[in-house]
CSV table of C-alpha atoms in Angstrom, one decimal:
chain,number,residue,atom,x,y,z
A,1,UNK,CA,41.3,53.3,-141.0
A,2,UNK,CA,41.8,56.8,-141.5
A,3,UNK,CA,38.3,57.4,-140.5
A,4,UNK,CA,38.8,55.7,-137.2
A,5,UNK,CA,42.2,57.6,-136.6
A,6,UNK,CA,40.2,60.7,-137.2
A,7,UNK,CA,37.6,60.1,-135.0
A,8,UNK,CA,40.1,59.2,-132.2
A,9,UNK,CA,41.9,62.3,-132.9
A,10,UNK,CA,38.5,64.6,-132.5
A,11,UNK,CA,37.7,62.7,-129.1
A,12,UNK,CA,41.2,63.8,-127.8
A,13,UNK,CA,40.7,67.5,-129.2
A,14,UNK,CA,37.4,67.4,-127.5
A,15,UNK,CA,38.9,65.9,-124.3
A,16,UNK,CA,41.4,68.6,-124.0
A,17,UNK,CA,39.0,71.4,-124.9
A,18,UNK,CA,37.0,70.3,-121.9
A,19,UNK,CA,39.9,70.2,-119.5
A,20,UNK,CA,41.1,73.7,-120.7
A,21,UNK,CA,37.5,75.1,-119.8
A,22,UNK,CA,37.4,77.0,-116.7
A,23,UNK,CA,35.7,76.1,-113.4
A,24,UNK,CA,32.8,78.3,-112.9
A,25,UNK,CA,32.6,79.3,-109.6
A,26,UNK,CA,30.1,81.3,-107.4
A,27,UNK,CA,30.7,82.9,-104.1
A,28,UNK,CA,27.9,84.1,-102.3
A,29,UNK,CA,28.5,87.0,-99.4
A,30,UNK,CA,26.6,90.2,-98.2
A,31,UNK,CA,25.8,89.2,-94.4
A,32,UNK,CA,28.2,87.8,-92.0
A,33,UNK,CA,29.5,88.4,-88.5
A,34,UNK,CA,32.8,88.0,-89.9
A,35,UNK,CA,34.5,90.6,-92.3
A,36,UNK,CA,33.3,89.2,-95.6
A,37,UNK,CA,34.1,92.6,-97.5
A,38,UNK,CA,37.8,91.6,-97.1
A,39,UNK,CA,37.8,87.8,-97.2
A,40,UNK,CA,35.7,87.5,-100.3
A,41,UNK,CA,38.4,88.9,-102.5
A,42,UNK,CA,41.0,86.7,-100.8
A,43,UNK,CA,38.9,83.7,-101.6
A,44,UNK,CA,38.3,84.9,-105.1
A,45,UNK,CA,42.3,85.5,-105.8
A,46,UNK,CA,43.1,82.0,-104.1
A,47,UNK,CA,40.9,80.3,-106.8
A,48,UNK,CA,41.8,82.5,-109.9
A,49,UNK,CA,45.5,82.1,-109.0
A,50,UNK,CA,45.3,78.4,-109.6
A,51,UNK,CA,44.4,79.1,-113.1
A,52,UNK,CA,41.5,76.6,-113.0
A,53,UNK,CA,38.4,78.7,-111.8
A,54,UNK,CA,36.3,81.8,-113.0
A,55,UNK,CA,34.8,83.2,-110.1
A,56,UNK,CA,31.5,85.2,-109.9
A,57,UNK,CA,30.8,87.0,-106.7
A,58,UNK,CA,26.7,87.5,-105.7
A,59,UNK,CA,26.1,89.8,-102.9
A,60,UNK,CA,22.9,89.6,-101.0
A,61,UNK,CA,21.1,92.6,-100.0
A,62,UNK,CA,21.8,93.8,-96.6
A,63,UNK,CA,20.1,92.8,-93.3
A,64,UNK,CA,16.5,93.5,-93.3
A,65,UNK,CA,17.0,94.2,-97.2
A,66,UNK,CA,14.6,93.4,-100.1
A,67,UNK,CA,15.6,89.7,-101.2
A,68,UNK,CA,12.9,89.3,-103.8
A,69,UNK,CA,15.6,89.9,-106.6
A,70,UNK,CA,18.0,87.6,-105.1
A,71,UNK,CA,17.9,84.6,-107.5
A,72,UNK,CA,21.3,82.8,-107.7
A,73,UNK,CA,21.3,80.9,-110.9
A,74,UNK,CA,23.2,77.9,-109.4
A,75,UNK,CA,23.0,75.8,-112.4
A,76,UNK,CA,25.6,77.9,-114.1
A,77,UNK,CA,28.2,76.9,-111.8
A,78,UNK,CA,30.1,74.0,-110.9
A,79,UNK,CA,30.8,75.0,-107.2
A,80,UNK,CA,29.3,77.3,-105.0
A,81,UNK,CA,31.3,78.9,-102.1
A,82,UNK,CA,29.2,80.3,-99.0
A,83,UNK,CA,30.8,83.4,-97.2
A,84,UNK,CA,27.5,84.0,-95.6
A,85,UNK,CA,25.8,83.6,-92.5
A,86,UNK,CA,22.8,85.6,-90.7
A,87,UNK,CA,24.5,85.5,-87.2
A,88,UNK,CA,23.1,86.8,-85.1
A,89,UNK,CA,20.0,88.5,-86.6
A,90,UNK,CA,20.4,88.8,-90.3
A,91,UNK,CA,18.5,87.5,-93.2
A,92,UNK,CA,17.6,83.9,-93.8
A,93,UNK,CA,17.5,82.8,-97.7
A,94,UNK,CA,14.1,82.8,-99.4
A,95,UNK,CA,12.1,79.8,-99.6
A,96,UNK,CA,12.4,79.4,-103.3
A,97,UNK,CA,16.1,80.0,-103.2
A,98,UNK,CA,16.7,77.3,-100.4
A,99,UNK,CA,14.6,74.7,-102.7
A,100,UNK,CA,16.7,75.7,-105.9
A,101,UNK,CA,20.2,75.2,-104.0
A,102,UNK,CA,18.7,71.9,-102.6
A,103,UNK,CA,17.8,70.8,-106.1
A,104,UNK,CA,21.5,72.0,-107.5
A,105,UNK,CA,23.2,70.0,-104.8
A,106,UNK,CA,20.9,66.7,-105.4
A,107,UNK,CA,21.6,67.0,-109.2
A,108,UNK,CA,25.6,66.9,-108.6
A,109,UNK,CA,26.5,70.5,-107.5
A,110,UNK,CA,29.2,71.3,-106.0
A,111,UNK,CA,29.5,73.4,-102.6
A,112,UNK,CA,32.2,74.7,-100.2
A,113,UNK,CA,31.2,76.0,-96.7
A,114,UNK,CA,34.0,78.1,-95.6
A,115,UNK,CA,34.7,79.1,-91.7
A,116,UNK,CA,31.7,80.7,-90.4
A,117,UNK,CA,29.4,79.6,-92.9
A,118,UNK,CA,28.6,76.8,-90.9
A,119,UNK,CA,27.1,78.9,-88.3
A,120,UNK,CA,24.5,79.7,-91.0
A,121,UNK,CA,20.7,78.3,-91.2
A,122,UNK,CA,20.5,76.4,-87.9
A,123,UNK,CA,16.5,75.7,-88.8
A,124,UNK,CA,17.2,74.5,-92.5
A,125,UNK,CA,17.5,70.8,-92.4
A,126,UNK,CA,18.9,70.1,-95.8
A,127,UNK,CA,21.7,72.6,-95.2
A,128,UNK,CA,22.7,71.1,-91.9
A,129,UNK,CA,22.7,67.7,-93.9
A,130,UNK,CA,25.4,69.4,-96.3
A,131,UNK,CA,27.8,71.0,-93.8
A,132,UNK,CA,27.5,68.0,-91.1
A,133,UNK,CA,28.3,70.2,-88.0
A,134,UNK,CA,27.9,73.6,-87.4
A,135,UNK,CA,27.9,76.1,-84.5
A,136,UNK,CA,26.3,79.1,-82.7
A,137,UNK,CA,22.9,80.3,-83.6
A,138,UNK,CA,20.9,78.3,-80.9
A,139,UNK,CA,22.3,75.0,-82.1
A,140,UNK,CA,22.0,72.5,-79.1
A,141,UNK,CA,21.5,68.8,-78.4
A,142,UNK,CA,18.3,69.0,-80.7
A,143,UNK,CA,20.7,70.0,-83.5
A,144,UNK,CA,22.9,66.7,-83.2
A,145,UNK,CA,25.7,65.6,-81.6
A,146,UNK,CA,29.1,66.9,-80.9
A,147,UNK,CA,31.5,65.4,-82.9
A,148,UNK,CA,35.3,64.8,-82.5
A,149,UNK,CA,38.2,62.5,-82.7
A,150,UNK,CA,38.9,60.4,-79.6
A,151,UNK,CA,41.4,57.6,-79.8
A,152,UNK,CA,41.9,58.2,-83.5
A,153,UNK,CA,38.0,57.5,-84.2
A,154,UNK,CA,35.5,59.9,-85.0
A,155,UNK,CA,32.9,59.9,-82.5
A,156,UNK,CA,29.4,61.4,-81.6
A,157,UNK,CA,28.9,62.9,-78.2
A,158,UNK,CA,25.1,63.3,-77.4
A,159,UNK,CA,25.6,65.6,-74.2
A,160,UNK,CA,23.4,68.3,-73.9
A,161,UNK,CA,24.8,71.8,-74.5
A,162,UNK,CA,25.1,74.6,-76.8
A,163,UNK,CA,27.1,74.4,-80.2
A,164,UNK,CA,30.1,76.6,-81.2
A,165,UNK,CA,33.1,77.7,-79.6
A,166,UNK,CA,36.7,78.8,-79.7
A,167,UNK,CA,39.7,80.4,-78.0
A,168,UNK,CA,42.2,83.0,-78.9
A,169,UNK,CA,43.7,82.9,-81.9
A,170,UNK,CA,46.8,81.1,-81.9
A,171,UNK,CA,48.8,79.0,-84.3
A,172,UNK,CA,48.0,75.2,-84.3
A,173,UNK,CA,48.8,71.7,-85.8
A,174,UNK,CA,46.4,70.4,-88.1
A,175,UNK,CA,46.5,66.4,-88.2
A,176,UNK,CA,45.4,64.6,-91.5
A,177,UNK,CA,43.0,61.9,-90.6
A,178,UNK,CA,42.7,60.6,-94.4
A,179,UNK,CA,45.9,61.2,-96.5
A,180,UNK,CA,44.7,59.1,-99.8
A,181,UNK,CA,41.6,61.7,-100.4
A,182,UNK,CA,42.2,63.7,-103.6
A,183,UNK,CA,42.2,66.7,-101.4
A,184,UNK,CA,45.0,65.8,-99.0
A,185,UNK,CA,47.0,63.2,-101.2
A,186,UNK,CA,50.5,64.5,-101.0
A,187,UNK,CA,50.0,66.7,-97.9
A,188,UNK,CA,52.2,66.1,-94.9
A,189,UNK,CA,50.5,64.0,-92.0
A,190,UNK,CA,50.9,67.0,-89.7
A,191,UNK,CA,51.4,70.7,-90.5
A,192,UNK,CA,51.2,74.0,-88.6
A,193,UNK,CA,48.5,76.3,-89.4
A,194,UNK,CA,48.9,80.1,-89.0
A,195,UNK,CA,47.0,81.7,-86.0
A,196,UNK,CA,43.3,81.1,-86.4
A,197,UNK,CA,40.1,80.5,-84.3
A,198,UNK,CA,39.9,76.7,-83.7
A,199,UNK,CA,36.4,75.7,-84.0
A,200,UNK,CA,35.1,73.3,-81.2
A,201,UNK,CA,31.9,71.9,-80.0
A,202,UNK,CA,30.3,71.5,-83.2
A,203,UNK,CA,27.1,69.8,-83.6
A,204,UNK,CA,24.7,68.4,-86.3
A,205,UNK,CA,23.8,65.2,-88.0
A,206,UNK,CA,27.0,64.1,-89.3
A,207,UNK,CA,25.7,62.0,-91.9
A,208,UNK,CA,27.9,61.3,-94.9
A,209,UNK,CA,30.6,63.4,-93.4
A,210,UNK,CA,34.2,62.2,-93.9
A,211,UNK,CA,36.8,64.0,-91.7
A,212,UNK,CA,39.9,64.6,-93.5
A,213,UNK,CA,41.8,66.7,-90.9
A,214,UNK,CA,41.2,67.5,-87.0
A,215,UNK,CA,43.3,69.9,-84.6
A,216,UNK,CA,43.4,69.6,-80.9
A,217,UNK,CA,41.5,72.0,-78.7
A,218,UNK,CA,43.6,72.9,-75.8
A,219,UNK,CA,41.8,73.5,-72.4
A,220,UNK,CA,44.4,76.1,-71.7
A,221,UNK,CA,42.9,78.2,-74.5
A,222,UNK,CA,39.1,77.7,-73.6
A,223,UNK,CA,39.2,74.5,-75.5
A,224,UNK,CA,37.5,71.0,-75.1
A,225,UNK,CA,40.5,68.8,-74.7
A,226,UNK,CA,39.4,67.0,-78.0
A,227,UNK,CA,40.6,66.8,-81.6
A,228,UNK,CA,38.1,68.9,-83.5
A,229,UNK,CA,37.2,68.5,-87.3
A,230,UNK,CA,38.6,71.3,-89.2
A,231,UNK,CA,38.4,69.9,-92.7
A,232,UNK,CA,35.4,67.5,-94.0
A,233,UNK,CA,34.2,66.1,-97.1
A,234,UNK,CA,30.2,65.2,-97.3
A,235,UNK,CA,27.8,64.4,-100.1
A,236,UNK,CA,24.2,65.3,-100.5
A,237,UNK,CA,22.3,63.5,-103.4
A,238,UNK,CA,24.9,63.5,-106.2
A,239,UNK,CA,26.6,66.8,-104.7
A,240,UNK,CA,29.7,66.9,-103.2
A,241,UNK,CA,30.6,69.3,-100.1
A,242,UNK,CA,34.0,70.5,-98.8
A,243,UNK,CA,33.7,72.2,-95.3
A,244,UNK,CA,36.7,74.1,-94.0
A,245,UNK,CA,36.5,75.6,-90.2
A,246,UNK,CA,39.7,77.5,-91.2
A,247,UNK,CA,40.3,80.7,-92.3
A,248,UNK,CA,38.8,83.7,-89.9
A,249,UNK,CA,40.4,86.8,-91.6
A,250,UNK,CA,42.8,87.6,-94.3
A,251,UNK,CA,45.9,87.2,-91.9
A,252,UNK,CA,44.9,83.5,-91.2
A,253,UNK,CA,44.0,83.0,-94.9
A,254,UNK,CA,47.7,83.8,-95.9
A,255,UNK,CA,48.6,80.5,-94.4
A,256,UNK,CA,49.9,78.1,-97.2
A,257,UNK,CA,48.0,75.3,-95.5
A,258,UNK,CA,44.7,77.1,-96.1
A,259,UNK,CA,45.3,78.3,-99.5
A,260,UNK,CA,46.0,75.1,-100.7
A,261,UNK,CA,43.4,72.9,-99.0
A,262,UNK,CA,40.6,75.2,-99.7
A,263,UNK,CA,41.7,75.5,-103.7
A,264,UNK,CA,42.1,71.8,-103.7
A,265,UNK,CA,38.7,71.1,-101.9
A,266,UNK,CA,36.8,73.7,-104.4
A,267,UNK,CA,38.2,71.9,-107.1
A,268,UNK,CA,37.1,68.3,-105.8
A,269,UNK,CA,33.7,69.5,-104.8
A,270,UNK,CA,33.4,71.1,-108.5
A,271,UNK,CA,34.7,68.0,-110.3
A,272,UNK,CA,35.3,65.1,-107.9
A,273,UNK,CA,39.0,65.3,-108.7
A,274,UNK,CA,42.2,67.4,-107.8
A,275,UNK,CA,44.8,68.3,-110.4
A,276,UNK,CA,46.7,70.9,-108.4
A,277,UNK,CA,50.2,69.9,-107.0
A,278,UNK,CA,51.2,70.4,-103.5
A,279,UNK,CA,53.8,73.5,-103.5
A,280,UNK,CA,57.0,73.4,-102.0
A,281,UNK,CA,56.1,76.0,-99.4
A,282,UNK,CA,53.5,74.0,-97.8
A,283,UNK,CA,53.7,74.2,-94.1
A,284,UNK,CA,55.7,71.4,-92.0
A,285,UNK,CA,54.8,70.2,-88.4
A,286,UNK,CA,56.7,72.8,-86.8
A,287,UNK,CA,56.8,75.5,-89.2
A,288,UNK,CA,53.9,77.9,-90.5
A,289,UNK,CA,54.3,79.1,-94.2
A,290,UNK,CA,52.5,82.1,-95.2
A,291,UNK,CA,52.4,84.0,-98.7
A,292,UNK,CA,51.9,88.1,-98.3
């Protein structure tokens, strides 16, 4: 009996010790048509402020640099966050790095595509399966259909044309299309996001993609008149992906809605669960909430 009690105690201790271990996360940056030198520190702080993550940053060589030493050790991390794209004339990742990342994801890795990371790698089939939809960089109908919500349903639109569009930065309402997923559970059905780029006309394979949140793209602001995907989850092999189109710059990243969905999305991608509570200062349907 004492032996059984001892074993039970050791099991509980082991579970507690495992739960106390930080989630090791890797942010990759170094090239981007966005201001990665200022957004990466914000991403790192958001994750570390949860008390759950230990974050490393890996910065690639500059455009035209020597990538022979760029060898990310993906297996050391439970989640990889991309703040990287080669728009308009940057560097592709070497083939061995791409193969390594594909294997990492197939084996159960976690990935977060942050904002303009979905512009990256239009000619990398596996990457486009991971992000579901992307924009710019020559994407068109050959890249996959447009994806948007219509009559409360996700539709694919094969109409020919280029991918990627946004109007001027302005606040907009994000509508939760799934309030039961671990990332969105407890969030209000609608919340006001701070001034940001609202991506639209995004194209891609859309396989294994589940849209968590959308926003209406206003034709008065060069928009489509459609409810466009903003927050998505996907799978690739055994891997989990959280894709957010939000967070163009540090000002937009001050939105509590961005902070919370990004951190919860990263935890879900890493573990399949979300332990973070919804904070009291989360935005409402008609009021932006920011943290300085």
